[in-house]
């Protein structure tokens, strides 16, 4: 009986999926539902779904008894899909969207209610994006505060992988919903993304109109699974379709676990040690991103990179800009040009975690490659992007492992500053910490002078944060360069430890650069840390 029940269930699943792909029946796409947010003007929101080939579909936008816009299309024979682009709408609501299929004398009508117009943001990445509100600092307060943000709507994609690009989502974890303590704090690493929620909440505080948040993330995943095959090929990424991705090894320190033996409490590290998502290239692009391509978006935010610290690390500086450009082109085309070709794309630069091997450069190099090796964004390879530096948000005692720091509020706040400046064009808003704009070698004085692009605040002076590459006899090594003196915009390093030639300088080039919010250099407001950098020095 058990075997028969299993077979019956499997056959039923196959039938349901086959009928869905064949377009049997009339329905909206998976993410068009009650409580959704549609992209506001100047773009037009795309409404689409499946139907009977040859049938006429009329889509109407209503408010109360008033019809605001009406669009007519037909169901395509080859794909069994229909699609319309609504007229651009000002932010607000609620509205009702009605779709009616007509074939001969048969009419079928679908309705979705409580629809708002605002800005729609897609959030993606691995486990630090997947962490839920119940896992972060001040979780109970954040969950109770959600009641004040009923115009910030949330949607979460199920964890699904596919060998080919899907047209629509196979499953949905959380249909469009108003935020509640239940759906925001559903469980560990189970909808809704805390970074995504907090980012949207901060945006709402500034913009005061509806925000739609679409969460599509999976822990322990390298960038390759979120990239299309064409973007990976453009970067010369080896085709390891069936290869197992080597995940960064998570090693506990005594500060994370008081016991050296088997009695170490599992709760302190179970997620960090066991989290591992799919590894086959493009499978999450196919199943969790591509099906959203018809959605009109305002922008996207991304938190990923830990799983590439020891996997195709050197290719990340190509793969990440390629992913951004490919997502932009795909959503632009899928939305009939309604999503901007170069829509704003924000990301979180990797935070810190405890390594037994403190000389490992996986995290510092990924942080650098996240900026396409510029050290800042926007840049020539990554236009219209913004970044939240997070290397000072370390968390020794995170019950989810130090690789999962719990201060997601600061991450989201820094992200939203970047969005306000880059996506919304807010002027005179500082959204990135200071970077050197001029480096002068004063070899005769044994000094290196750094002039920053904005005022700086030195939080602490030490002999380790800055390092110089010292070369002699055709060999180079990194040596500490202690801070000598500093002023409002300049910093002078001592380089007397180098008995050869100083050829480069770098800052915060370790997995764990500083304690919580105590890195060396900040913007004078103390809210934005200076990003890590490495630079060659011309003699």
Short mmCIF file of C-alpha atoms in Angstrom, two decimals:
data_model
loop_
_atom_site.label_atom_id
_atom_site.label_comp_id
_atom_site.label_asym_id
_atom_site.label_seq_id
_atom_site.Cartn_x
_atom_site.Cartn_y
_atom_site.Cartn_z
CA UNK A 1 0.00 0.00 0.00
CA UNK A 2 2.83 2.35 0.84
CA UNK A 3 4.49 1.67 -2.50
CA UNK A 4 1.21 2.14 -4.38
CA UNK A 5 0.57 5.39 -2.53
CA UNK A 6 4.04 6.65 -3.42
CA UNK A 7 3.57 5.73 -7.11
CA UNK A 8 0.13 7.36 -7.16
CA UNK A 9 1.54 10.54 -5.60
CA UNK A 10 4.39 10.59 -8.10
CA UNK A 11 2.00 10.12 -11.04
CA UNK A 12 -0.22 12.89 -9.71
CA UNK A 13 2.78 15.23 -9.44
CA UNK A 14 3.83 14.39 -13.01
CA UNK A 15 0.30 15.00 -14.28
CA UNK A 16 0.05 18.36 -12.47
CA UNK A 17 3.41 19.50 -13.80
CA UNK A 18 2.61 18.27 -17.32
CA UNK A 19 -0.73 20.06 -17.33
CA UNK A 20 0.92 23.23 -16.06
CA UNK A 21 3.61 23.18 -18.75
CA UNK A 22 1.07 22.35 -21.43
CA UNK A 23 -1.02 25.34 -20.44
CA UNK A 24 -4.15 23.33 -19.67
CA UNK A 25 -6.53 25.68 -17.92
CA UNK A 26 -6.45 29.44 -17.52
CA UNK A 27 -4.26 30.90 -14.80
CA UNK A 28 -1.93 33.71 -13.81
CA UNK A 29 1.80 33.17 -13.56
CA UNK A 30 2.87 31.77 -10.18
CA UNK A 31 3.85 35.13 -8.66
CA UNK A 32 0.76 37.08 -9.69
CA UNK A 33 -1.49 36.85 -6.68
CA UNK A 34 -3.42 38.72 -4.00
CA UNK A 35 -1.41 41.35 -2.06
CA UNK A 36 1.26 41.67 -4.73
CA UNK A 37 3.18 44.85 -5.51
CA UNK A 38 3.52 45.83 -9.16
CA UNK A 39 6.21 48.17 -10.43
CA UNK A 40 5.05 51.78 -10.54
CA UNK A 41 5.64 54.43 -13.20
CA UNK A 42 7.55 55.29 -15.30
CA UNK A 43 7.57 51.55 -16.10
CA UNK A 44 4.54 49.46 -16.95
CA UNK A 45 3.88 46.30 -14.95
CA UNK A 46 3.73 43.02 -16.86
CA UNK A 47 0.77 40.68 -16.23
CA UNK A 48 0.96 37.24 -17.78
CA UNK A 49 -0.15 33.65 -17.46
CA UNK A 50 -1.23 30.50 -19.24
CA UNK A 51 -4.35 29.73 -21.22
CA UNK A 52 -5.95 27.92 -24.14
CA UNK A 53 -4.22 28.52 -27.49
CA UNK A 54 -6.15 30.91 -29.69
CA UNK A 55 -8.28 32.31 -26.88
CA UNK A 56 -8.60 36.05 -26.27
CA UNK A 57 -7.52 37.40 -22.88
CA UNK A 58 -8.70 40.76 -21.53
CA UNK A 59 -6.84 42.18 -18.52
CA UNK A 60 -8.53 44.96 -16.56
CA UNK A 61 -7.16 47.09 -13.73
CA UNK A 62 -9.91 48.33 -11.42
CA UNK A 63 -10.26 50.42 -8.31
CA UNK A 64 -13.66 49.94 -6.76
CA UNK A 65 -16.17 50.18 -9.60
CA UNK A 66 -13.83 52.24 -11.79
CA UNK A 67 -11.94 50.66 -14.68
CA UNK A 68 -8.53 52.31 -14.95
CA UNK A 69 -6.98 50.42 -17.84
CA UNK A 70 -7.91 47.51 -20.11
CA UNK A 71 -5.56 45.45 -22.29
CA UNK A 72 -6.46 42.72 -24.78
CA UNK A 73 -4.17 39.95 -26.06
CA UNK A 74 -4.36 36.33 -27.19
CA UNK A 75 -2.87 33.07 -26.01
CA UNK A 76 0.18 32.07 -28.03
CA UNK A 77 -0.09 28.65 -29.63
CA UNK A 78 3.51 27.52 -29.16
CA UNK A 79 3.83 28.42 -25.46
CA UNK A 80 0.20 28.57 -24.26
CA UNK A 81 1.06 31.92 -22.63
CA UNK A 82 -0.47 35.37 -22.72
CA UNK A 83 1.00 38.69 -21.63
CA UNK A 84 0.06 42.36 -21.36
CA UNK A 85 1.86 45.48 -20.17
CA UNK A 86 -0.29 47.74 -18.01
CA UNK A 87 -0.14 51.50 -18.39
CA UNK A 88 2.33 53.13 -15.95
CA UNK A 89 0.70 53.81 -12.61
CA UNK A 90 1.53 56.14 -9.75
CA UNK A 91 2.36 54.47 -6.43
CA UNK A 92 -0.58 53.51 -4.25
CA UNK A 93 -3.60 51.23 -4.11
CA UNK A 94 -5.30 48.95 -3.42
CA UNK A 95 -6.41 47.82 -6.87
CA UNK A 96 -7.92 44.70 -8.40
CA UNK A 97 -6.51 42.94 -11.48
CA UNK A 98 -8.99 40.89 -13.48
CA UNK A 99 -8.15 38.59 -16.40
CA UNK A 100 -10.87 37.07 -18.60
CA UNK A 101 -10.28 34.36 -21.19
CA UNK A 102 -12.79 34.13 -24.04
CA UNK A 103 -12.94 31.18 -26.44
CA UNK A 104 -16.11 30.96 -28.46
CA UNK A 105 -18.97 31.30 -26.01
CA UNK A 106 -16.88 30.24 -23.00
CA UNK A 107 -15.58 32.85 -20.58
CA UNK A 108 -13.31 32.20 -17.60
CA UNK A 109 -12.44 35.03 -15.18
CA UNK A 110 -9.58 35.33 -12.67
CA UNK A 111 -9.16 38.05 -10.04
CA UNK A 112 -6.42 39.16 -7.67
CA UNK A 113 -7.20 41.77 -5.05
CA UNK A 114 -5.39 44.21 -2.75
CA UNK A 115 -2.76 44.98 -5.39
CA UNK A 116 -0.40 47.91 -4.78
CA UNK A 117 1.89 49.85 -7.10
CA UNK A 118 5.35 50.74 -5.85
CA UNK A 119 8.93 49.56 -6.33
CA UNK A 120 9.74 45.86 -6.69
CA UNK A 121 13.16 44.58 -5.56
CA UNK A 122 14.57 41.09 -6.10
CA UNK A 123 16.82 39.71 -3.31
CA UNK A 124 19.11 36.75 -3.93
CA UNK A 125 22.25 34.98 -2.75
CA UNK A 126 23.27 32.34 -0.25
CA UNK A 127 22.70 31.76 3.46
CA UNK A 128 23.41 35.28 4.75
CA UNK A 129 20.63 36.48 2.45
CA UNK A 130 18.49 33.48 3.43
CA UNK A 131 18.70 34.14 7.20
CA UNK A 132 15.31 35.13 8.54
CA UNK A 133 14.24 37.89 10.89
CA UNK A 134 13.90 35.36 13.73
CA UNK A 135 17.67 34.70 13.51
CA UNK A 136 18.95 38.26 13.85
CA UNK A 137 19.60 40.65 16.73
CA UNK A 138 16.47 42.21 18.30
CA UNK A 139 14.32 39.68 16.46
CA UNK A 140 11.26 40.04 18.69
CA UNK A 141 11.16 43.81 18.25
CA UNK A 142 11.66 43.54 14.49
CA UNK A 143 8.83 41.03 14.24
CA UNK A 144 6.45 43.16 16.30
CA UNK A 145 7.36 46.28 14.32
CA UNK A 146 6.26 44.59 11.10
CA UNK A 147 2.66 45.55 11.83
CA UNK A 148 3.52 49.15 10.91
CA UNK A 149 4.71 48.15 7.41
CA UNK A 150 1.64 46.66 5.74
CA UNK A 151 2.55 48.36 2.44
CA UNK A 152 5.83 46.44 2.31
CA UNK A 153 4.77 43.14 0.75
CA UNK A 154 6.85 39.96 0.68
CA UNK A 155 7.18 36.93 -1.60
CA UNK A 156 9.54 33.95 -1.30
CA UNK A 157 10.60 31.47 -3.97
CA UNK A 158 10.90 27.78 -3.07
CA UNK A 159 14.23 25.97 -3.18
CA UNK A 160 14.09 24.27 -6.57
CA UNK A 161 16.76 23.39 -9.12
CA UNK A 162 16.42 22.57 -12.80
CA UNK A 163 18.63 21.42 -15.66
CA UNK A 164 16.99 23.77 -18.16
CA UNK A 165 15.49 27.26 -17.94
CA UNK A 166 11.94 27.13 -16.56
CA UNK A 167 9.26 29.45 -17.86
CA UNK A 168 7.45 29.79 -14.53
CA UNK A 169 8.28 29.00 -10.91
CA UNK A 170 7.74 25.35 -10.06
CA UNK A 171 6.95 26.11 -6.40
CA UNK A 172 6.44 29.08 -4.11
CA UNK A 173 7.30 29.09 -0.40
CA UNK A 174 5.39 32.25 0.44
CA UNK A 175 2.85 33.80 -1.92
CA UNK A 176 2.56 37.59 -1.86
CA UNK A 177 1.71 38.51 1.71
CA UNK A 178 1.47 41.35 4.14
CA UNK A 179 4.26 41.05 6.72
CA UNK A 180 3.49 39.26 9.97
CA UNK A 181 5.59 37.87 12.80
CA UNK A 182 4.71 34.43 11.47
CA UNK A 183 5.86 34.80 7.87
CA UNK A 184 8.88 36.98 8.66
CA UNK A 185 10.11 34.68 11.42
CA UNK A 186 8.95 31.42 9.93
CA UNK A 187 12.09 29.48 10.88
CA UNK A 188 15.85 29.34 10.51
CA UNK A 189 16.88 29.93 6.90
CA UNK A 190 13.23 29.55 5.87
CA UNK A 191 11.54 32.63 4.43
CA UNK A 192 11.56 35.62 4.78
CA UNK A 193 15.08 37.01 4.14
CA UNK A 194 16.01 39.41 6.94
CA UNK A 195 18.36 41.48 4.77
CA UNK A 196 15.67 41.75 2.10
CA UNK A 197 12.96 42.71 4.61
CA UNK A 198 15.06 45.29 6.43
CA UNK A 199 16.29 46.81 3.16
CA UNK A 200 12.69 47.23 2.02
CA UNK A 201 11.63 48.58 5.39
CA UNK A 202 14.36 51.24 5.34
CA UNK A 203 13.39 52.17 1.78
CA UNK A 204 9.76 52.51 2.81
CA UNK A 205 10.74 54.82 5.68
CA UNK A 206 12.38 57.10 3.11
CA UNK A 207 10.04 56.78 0.13
CA UNK A 208 6.69 56.39 1.91
CA UNK A 209 5.12 54.32 -0.85
CA UNK A 210 4.66 50.55 -1.35
CA UNK A 211 7.68 48.24 -1.67
CA UNK A 212 7.53 44.69 -3.05
CA UNK A 213 10.25 42.25 -1.97
CA UNK A 214 10.94 39.00 -3.84
CA UNK A 215 13.30 36.64 -1.99
CA UNK A 216 15.07 33.91 -3.98
CA UNK A 217 18.12 32.53 -2.15
CA UNK A 218 19.71 29.24 -1.10
CA UNK A 219 22.46 28.69 1.47
CA UNK A 220 25.83 27.19 0.61
CA UNK A 221 25.64 28.03 -3.09
CA UNK A 222 28.42 29.34 -5.35
CA UNK A 223 27.75 32.08 -7.89
CA UNK A 224 27.91 29.52 -10.70
CA UNK A 225 24.51 28.04 -9.79
CA UNK A 226 22.89 31.49 -10.08
CA UNK A 227 24.55 32.25 -13.44
CA UNK A 228 23.30 31.33 -16.89
CA UNK A 229 25.46 29.03 -18.96
CA UNK A 230 26.16 31.81 -21.44
CA UNK A 231 27.52 34.16 -18.76
CA UNK A 232 29.75 31.40 -17.37
CA UNK A 233 31.04 30.61 -20.85
CA UNK A 234 31.84 34.29 -21.38
CA UNK A 235 34.16 34.10 -18.35
CA UNK A 236 35.78 30.84 -19.38
CA UNK A 237 34.40 28.98 -16.37
CA UNK A 238 35.12 25.24 -16.65
CA UNK A 239 31.99 23.20 -17.31
CA UNK A 240 31.76 21.09 -14.18
CA UNK A 241 28.08 20.24 -14.53
CA UNK A 242 28.33 17.10 -12.41
CA UNK A 243 31.27 18.12 -10.26
CA UNK A 244 30.92 18.57 -6.54
CA UNK A 245 31.65 22.08 -5.35
CA UNK A 246 34.21 22.27 -2.55
CA UNK A 247 32.57 24.30 0.21
CA UNK A 248 34.79 26.48 2.44
CA UNK A 249 35.74 24.36 5.44
CA UNK A 250 34.17 25.71 8.60
CA UNK A 251 36.55 25.30 11.53
CA UNK A 252 35.53 26.19 15.04
CA UNK A 253 37.65 28.29 17.33
CA UNK A 254 37.63 27.97 21.10
CA UNK A 255 35.67 31.19 21.33
CA UNK A 256 32.89 29.60 19.28
CA UNK A 257 32.92 26.35 21.23
CA UNK A 258 34.19 25.99 24.78
CA UNK A 259 34.81 22.26 24.44
CA UNK A 260 37.64 20.76 22.36
CA UNK A 261 35.94 17.38 22.32
CA UNK A 262 32.77 15.77 21.02
CA UNK A 263 30.67 17.47 23.72
CA UNK A 264 30.86 20.81 21.90
CA UNK A 265 27.21 21.91 21.61
CA UNK A 266 25.98 21.20 18.09
CA UNK A 267 23.70 24.23 18.12
CA UNK A 268 26.74 26.48 17.94
CA UNK A 269 27.78 25.35 14.51
CA UNK A 270 25.28 22.99 12.93
CA UNK A 271 24.23 25.34 10.16
CA UNK A 272 27.68 26.61 9.28
CA UNK A 273 29.06 23.08 9.11
CA UNK A 274 26.18 21.46 7.26
CA UNK A 275 24.84 24.16 4.97
CA UNK A 276 25.46 23.18 1.38
CA UNK A 277 23.18 23.93 -1.52
CA UNK A 278 23.24 22.67 -5.11
CA UNK A 279 26.55 22.78 -6.93
CA UNK A 280 25.66 22.07 -10.55
CA UNK A 281 26.15 25.17 -12.64
CA UNK A 282 23.09 27.26 -13.62
CA UNK A 283 20.49 25.08 -11.83
CA UNK A 284 19.18 27.92 -9.63
CA UNK A 285 19.33 30.43 -12.44
CA UNK A 286 17.14 28.01 -14.37
CA UNK A 287 14.62 27.38 -11.60
CA UNK A 288 14.65 30.38 -9.26
CA UNK A 289 15.65 33.44 -11.33
CA UNK A 290 14.81 32.85 -15.01
CA UNK A 291 11.10 32.16 -14.23
CA UNK A 292 10.86 35.69 -12.81
CA UNK A 293 12.18 37.34 -15.99
CA UNK A 294 8.81 38.81 -17.06
CA UNK A 295 8.45 40.67 -13.77
CA UNK A 296 9.00 44.43 -13.97
CA UNK A 297 11.67 45.27 -11.39
CA UNK A 298 13.10 48.40 -9.85
CA UNK A 299 16.33 46.66 -8.88
CA UNK A 300 18.08 43.75 -7.16
CA UNK A 301 20.23 43.15 -4.07
CA UNK A 302 22.69 40.28 -3.63
CA UNK A 303 24.55 38.67 -0.71
CA UNK A 304 26.80 35.83 -1.83
CA UNK A 305 30.47 34.90 -2.14
CA UNK A 306 31.38 32.74 0.84
CA UNK A 307 31.07 29.56 -1.24
CA UNK A 308 33.51 30.90 -3.82
CA UNK A 309 36.31 31.54 -1.33
CA UNK A 310 37.80 28.19 -2.38
CA UNK A 311 36.03 27.57 -5.68
CA UNK A 312 36.80 29.46 -8.90
CA UNK A 313 37.90 32.35 -6.70
CA UNK A 314 40.06 33.96 -9.36
CA UNK A 315 37.16 33.96 -11.84
CA UNK A 316 34.77 35.78 -9.50
CA UNK A 317 35.88 39.21 -10.73
CA UNK A 318 34.53 38.20 -14.14
CA UNK A 319 31.58 36.05 -13.07
CA UNK A 320 29.94 38.63 -10.82
CA UNK A 321 29.84 41.53 -13.33
CA UNK A 322 28.76 38.99 -15.97
CA UNK A 323 25.90 37.78 -13.76
CA UNK A 324 24.74 41.36 -13.18
CA UNK A 325 24.79 42.19 -16.88
CA UNK A 326 23.06 38.93 -17.83
CA UNK A 327 20.32 39.38 -15.24
CA UNK A 328 19.79 42.94 -16.45
CA UNK A 329 19.49 41.90 -20.09
CA UNK A 330 17.20 38.98 -19.27
CA UNK A 331 14.77 41.01 -17.13
CA UNK A 332 14.79 43.86 -19.63
CA UNK A 333 13.87 41.52 -22.47
CA UNK A 334 11.42 39.42 -20.44
CA UNK A 335 9.48 42.48 -19.29
CA UNK A 336 9.15 43.83 -22.83
CA UNK A 337 11.64 46.57 -22.02
CA UNK A 338 9.81 47.72 -18.88
CA UNK A 339 12.61 46.76 -16.47
CA UNK A 340 15.47 49.18 -17.09
CA UNK A 341 18.34 47.70 -19.11
CA UNK A 342 20.82 48.78 -16.43
CA UNK A 343 18.58 48.49 -13.40
CA UNK A 344 20.23 49.25 -10.02
CA UNK A 345 22.06 46.31 -8.48
CA UNK A 346 23.26 46.35 -4.86
CA UNK A 347 25.34 43.80 -3.01
CA UNK A 348 26.88 43.07 0.38
CA UNK A 349 30.64 42.76 0.54
CA UNK A 350 31.54 39.71 2.62
CA UNK A 351 31.61 39.98 6.39
CA UNK A 352 34.07 38.05 8.58
CA UNK A 353 34.32 34.65 10.14
CA UNK A 354 36.80 32.81 12.32
CA UNK A 355 39.45 30.74 10.59
CA UNK A 356 42.03 28.58 12.28
CA UNK A 357 44.37 29.53 9.45
CA UNK A 358 44.56 33.31 9.78
CA UNK A 359 46.73 33.64 6.66
CA UNK A 360 43.94 32.47 4.39
CA UNK A 361 43.12 35.10 1.74
CA UNK A 362 39.91 33.59 0.37
CA UNK A 363 37.58 36.15 1.92
CA UNK A 364 39.78 39.22 1.30
CA UNK A 365 40.21 38.26 -2.34
CA UNK A 366 36.49 37.62 -2.84
CA UNK A 367 35.74 41.02 -1.27
CA UNK A 368 38.08 42.58 -3.81
CA UNK A 369 36.70 40.55 -6.73
CA UNK A 370 33.15 41.58 -5.75
CA UNK A 371 34.12 45.06 -6.99
CA UNK A 372 35.70 43.68 -10.20
CA UNK A 373 39.06 44.53 -8.58
CA UNK A 374 38.35 48.26 -8.39
CA UNK A 375 37.71 48.39 -4.64
CA UNK A 376 34.61 50.54 -5.10
CA UNK A 377 31.37 50.73 -7.04
CA UNK A 378 29.94 52.01 -9.29
CA UNK A 379 32.89 51.49 -11.66
CA UNK A 380 33.54 50.95 -15.36
CA UNK A 381 32.76 47.23 -15.23
CA UNK A 382 29.87 47.56 -12.78
CA UNK A 383 27.79 50.63 -13.63
CA UNK A 384 24.75 51.56 -11.55
CA UNK A 385 25.76 49.31 -8.67
CA UNK A 386 26.09 49.94 -4.93
CA UNK A 387 27.77 48.06 -2.09
CA UNK A 388 27.38 47.59 1.65
CA UNK A 389 30.73 46.97 3.36
CA UNK A 390 30.22 44.41 6.14
CA UNK A 391 33.71 43.31 7.22
CA UNK A 392 33.29 45.11 10.58
CA UNK A 393 30.04 43.31 11.47
CA UNK A 394 31.67 40.16 12.85
CA UNK A 395 29.85 37.95 15.33
CA UNK A 396 31.97 35.62 17.47
CA UNK A 397 28.99 34.15 19.26
CA UNK A 398 26.46 33.64 16.49
CA UNK A 399 24.59 30.40 17.23
CA UNK A 400 24.62 29.82 13.47
CA UNK A 401 28.41 30.01 13.24
CA UNK A 402 30.47 33.18 12.91
CA UNK A 403 30.07 32.98 9.12
CA UNK A 404 26.44 34.02 9.80
CA UNK A 405 26.64 37.32 11.74
CA UNK A 406 23.35 38.45 13.23
CA UNK A 407 23.56 42.21 12.72
CA UNK A 408 21.55 42.37 9.51
CA UNK A 409 20.10 45.78 10.39
CA UNK A 410 23.40 47.55 9.73
CA UNK A 411 23.90 45.56 6.52
CA UNK A 412 20.46 46.60 5.26
CA UNK A 413 20.92 50.20 6.38
CA UNK A 414 24.17 50.51 4.43
CA UNK A 415 22.53 48.86 1.43
CA UNK A 416 19.62 51.28 1.52
CA UNK A 417 22.01 54.26 1.60
CA UNK A 418 23.53 52.96 -1.63
CA UNK A 419 20.08 52.49 -3.14
CA UNK A 420 19.05 56.03 -2.22
CA UNK A 421 22.13 57.43 -3.92
CA UNK A 422 22.40 55.16 -6.96
CA UNK A 423 18.85 53.93 -7.61
CA UNK A 424 16.95 57.02 -6.49
CA UNK A 425 19.49 59.73 -7.31
CA UNK A 426 19.56 61.35 -3.87
CA UNK A 427 22.19 64.07 -3.98
CA UNK A 428 24.83 64.85 -1.36
CA UNK A 429 24.33 61.50 0.34
CA UNK A 430 27.44 59.63 1.46
CA UNK A 431 26.90 55.94 0.84
CA UNK A 432 30.42 54.51 0.79
CA UNK A 433 33.36 54.78 3.17
CA UNK A 434 36.60 56.59 2.26
CA UNK A 435 39.14 55.21 -0.23
CA UNK A 436 42.63 56.53 -1.07
CA UNK A 437 42.65 58.70 -4.18
CA UNK A 438 46.41 59.38 -4.06
CA UNK A 439 49.33 57.32 -2.75
CA UNK A 440 52.77 58.92 -2.42
CA UNK A 441 55.94 57.06 -1.51
CA UNK A 442 58.25 59.23 0.62
CA UNK A 443 61.08 56.73 0.65
CA UNK A 444 63.70 59.17 1.91
CA UNK A 445 61.61 59.72 5.05
CA UNK A 446 60.59 56.09 5.37
CA UNK A 447 56.93 57.06 4.94
CA UNK A 448 53.94 56.31 2.71
CA UNK A 449 51.31 59.06 2.38
CA UNK A 450 47.66 58.17 1.65
CA UNK A 451 45.26 60.93 0.64
CA UNK A 452 41.59 59.89 0.86
CA UNK A 453 38.66 60.93 -1.33
CA UNK A 454 36.70 62.17 1.70
CA UNK A 455 37.31 63.01 5.32
CA UNK A 456 38.34 60.14 7.53
CA UNK A 457 37.92 59.18 11.15
CA UNK A 458 40.60 56.94 12.64
CA UNK A 459 38.88 54.62 15.10
CA UNK A 460 42.04 52.90 16.21
CA UNK A 461 45.73 52.80 15.39
CA UNK A 462 47.52 49.49 15.14
CA UNK A 463 50.49 47.92 13.42
CA UNK A 464 48.62 45.27 11.44
CA UNK A 465 45.73 46.78 9.47
CA UNK A 466 47.94 48.33 6.77
CA UNK A 467 50.59 46.23 5.05
CA UNK A 468 53.23 46.93 2.41
CA UNK A 469 54.69 44.57 -0.14
CA UNK A 470 58.46 44.71 0.27
CA UNK A 471 60.66 43.30 -2.51
CA UNK A 472 64.36 42.47 -2.55
CA UNK A 473 66.41 39.87 -4.43
CA UNK A 474 63.40 39.16 -6.66
CA UNK A 475 61.29 38.09 -3.69
CA UNK A 476 58.41 39.97 -2.10
CA UNK A 477 56.66 39.64 1.24
CA UNK A 478 53.97 41.54 3.07
CA UNK A 479 55.07 43.48 6.14
CA UNK A 480 53.05 45.52 8.67
CA UNK A 481 53.04 49.29 8.06
CA UNK A 482 52.14 51.07 11.31
CA UNK A 483 50.15 54.29 11.22
CA UNK A 484 52.46 57.24 11.84
CA UNK A 485 50.26 60.32 11.77
CA UNK A 486 46.93 61.33 10.28
CA UNK A 487 44.78 64.38 9.60
CA UNK A 488 41.25 64.95 8.35
CA UNK A 489 41.93 63.44 4.92
CA UNK A 490 45.45 61.98 4.97
CA UNK A 491 47.14 59.06 6.63
CA UNK A 492 50.90 58.46 6.87
CA UNK A 493 52.32 54.97 7.26
CA UNK A 494 55.77 53.99 8.45
CA UNK A 495 57.64 51.76 6.02
CA UNK A 496 61.05 51.45 7.72
CA UNK A 497 60.49 47.72 8.17
CA UNK A 498 61.13 47.31 4.43
CA UNK A 499 64.81 47.13 3.59
CA UNK A 500 64.08 46.67 -0.10
CA UNK A 501 61.57 48.33 -2.44
CA UNK A 502 57.95 49.05 -1.48
CA UNK A 503 55.78 48.02 -4.44
CA UNK A 504 52.24 47.81 -3.02
CA UNK A 505 50.05 48.63 -0.05
CA UNK A 506 46.88 47.01 1.21
CA UNK A 507 44.29 47.58 3.94
CA UNK A 508 42.22 45.14 5.99
CA UNK A 509 43.39 42.17 3.95
CA UNK A 510 42.38 39.41 6.37
CA UNK A 511 39.36 37.21 6.91
CA UNK A 512 38.65 38.98 10.23
CA UNK A 513 39.97 42.56 9.86
CA UNK A 514 38.65 43.97 13.14
CA UNK A 515 36.27 43.53 16.02
CA UNK A 516 32.63 44.63 15.79
CA UNK A 517 32.42 48.15 14.31
CA UNK A 518 36.03 48.76 15.31
CA UNK A 519 37.91 48.79 12.01
CA UNK A 520 40.64 51.39 11.67
CA UNK A 521 39.14 53.89 9.21
CA UNK A 522 35.58 55.20 8.92
CA UNK A 523 33.69 58.10 7.46
CA UNK A 524 33.46 60.85 10.13
CA UNK A 525 29.84 59.84 10.77
CA UNK A 526 31.21 56.47 12.01
CA UNK A 527 28.49 54.65 10.06
CA UNK A 528 30.50 53.68 6.96
CA UNK A 529 33.80 51.77 7.20
CA UNK A 530 36.54 52.30 4.65
CA UNK A 531 36.44 49.36 2.20
CA UNK A 532 39.46 47.04 1.98
CA UNK A 533 41.87 47.81 -0.84
CA UNK A 534 45.13 46.80 -2.43
CA UNK A 535 47.14 49.08 -4.69
CA UNK A 536 50.45 49.02 -6.56
CA UNK A 537 52.85 51.87 -5.90
CA UNK A 538 54.61 53.54 -8.78
CA UNK A 539 58.10 54.75 -7.94
#
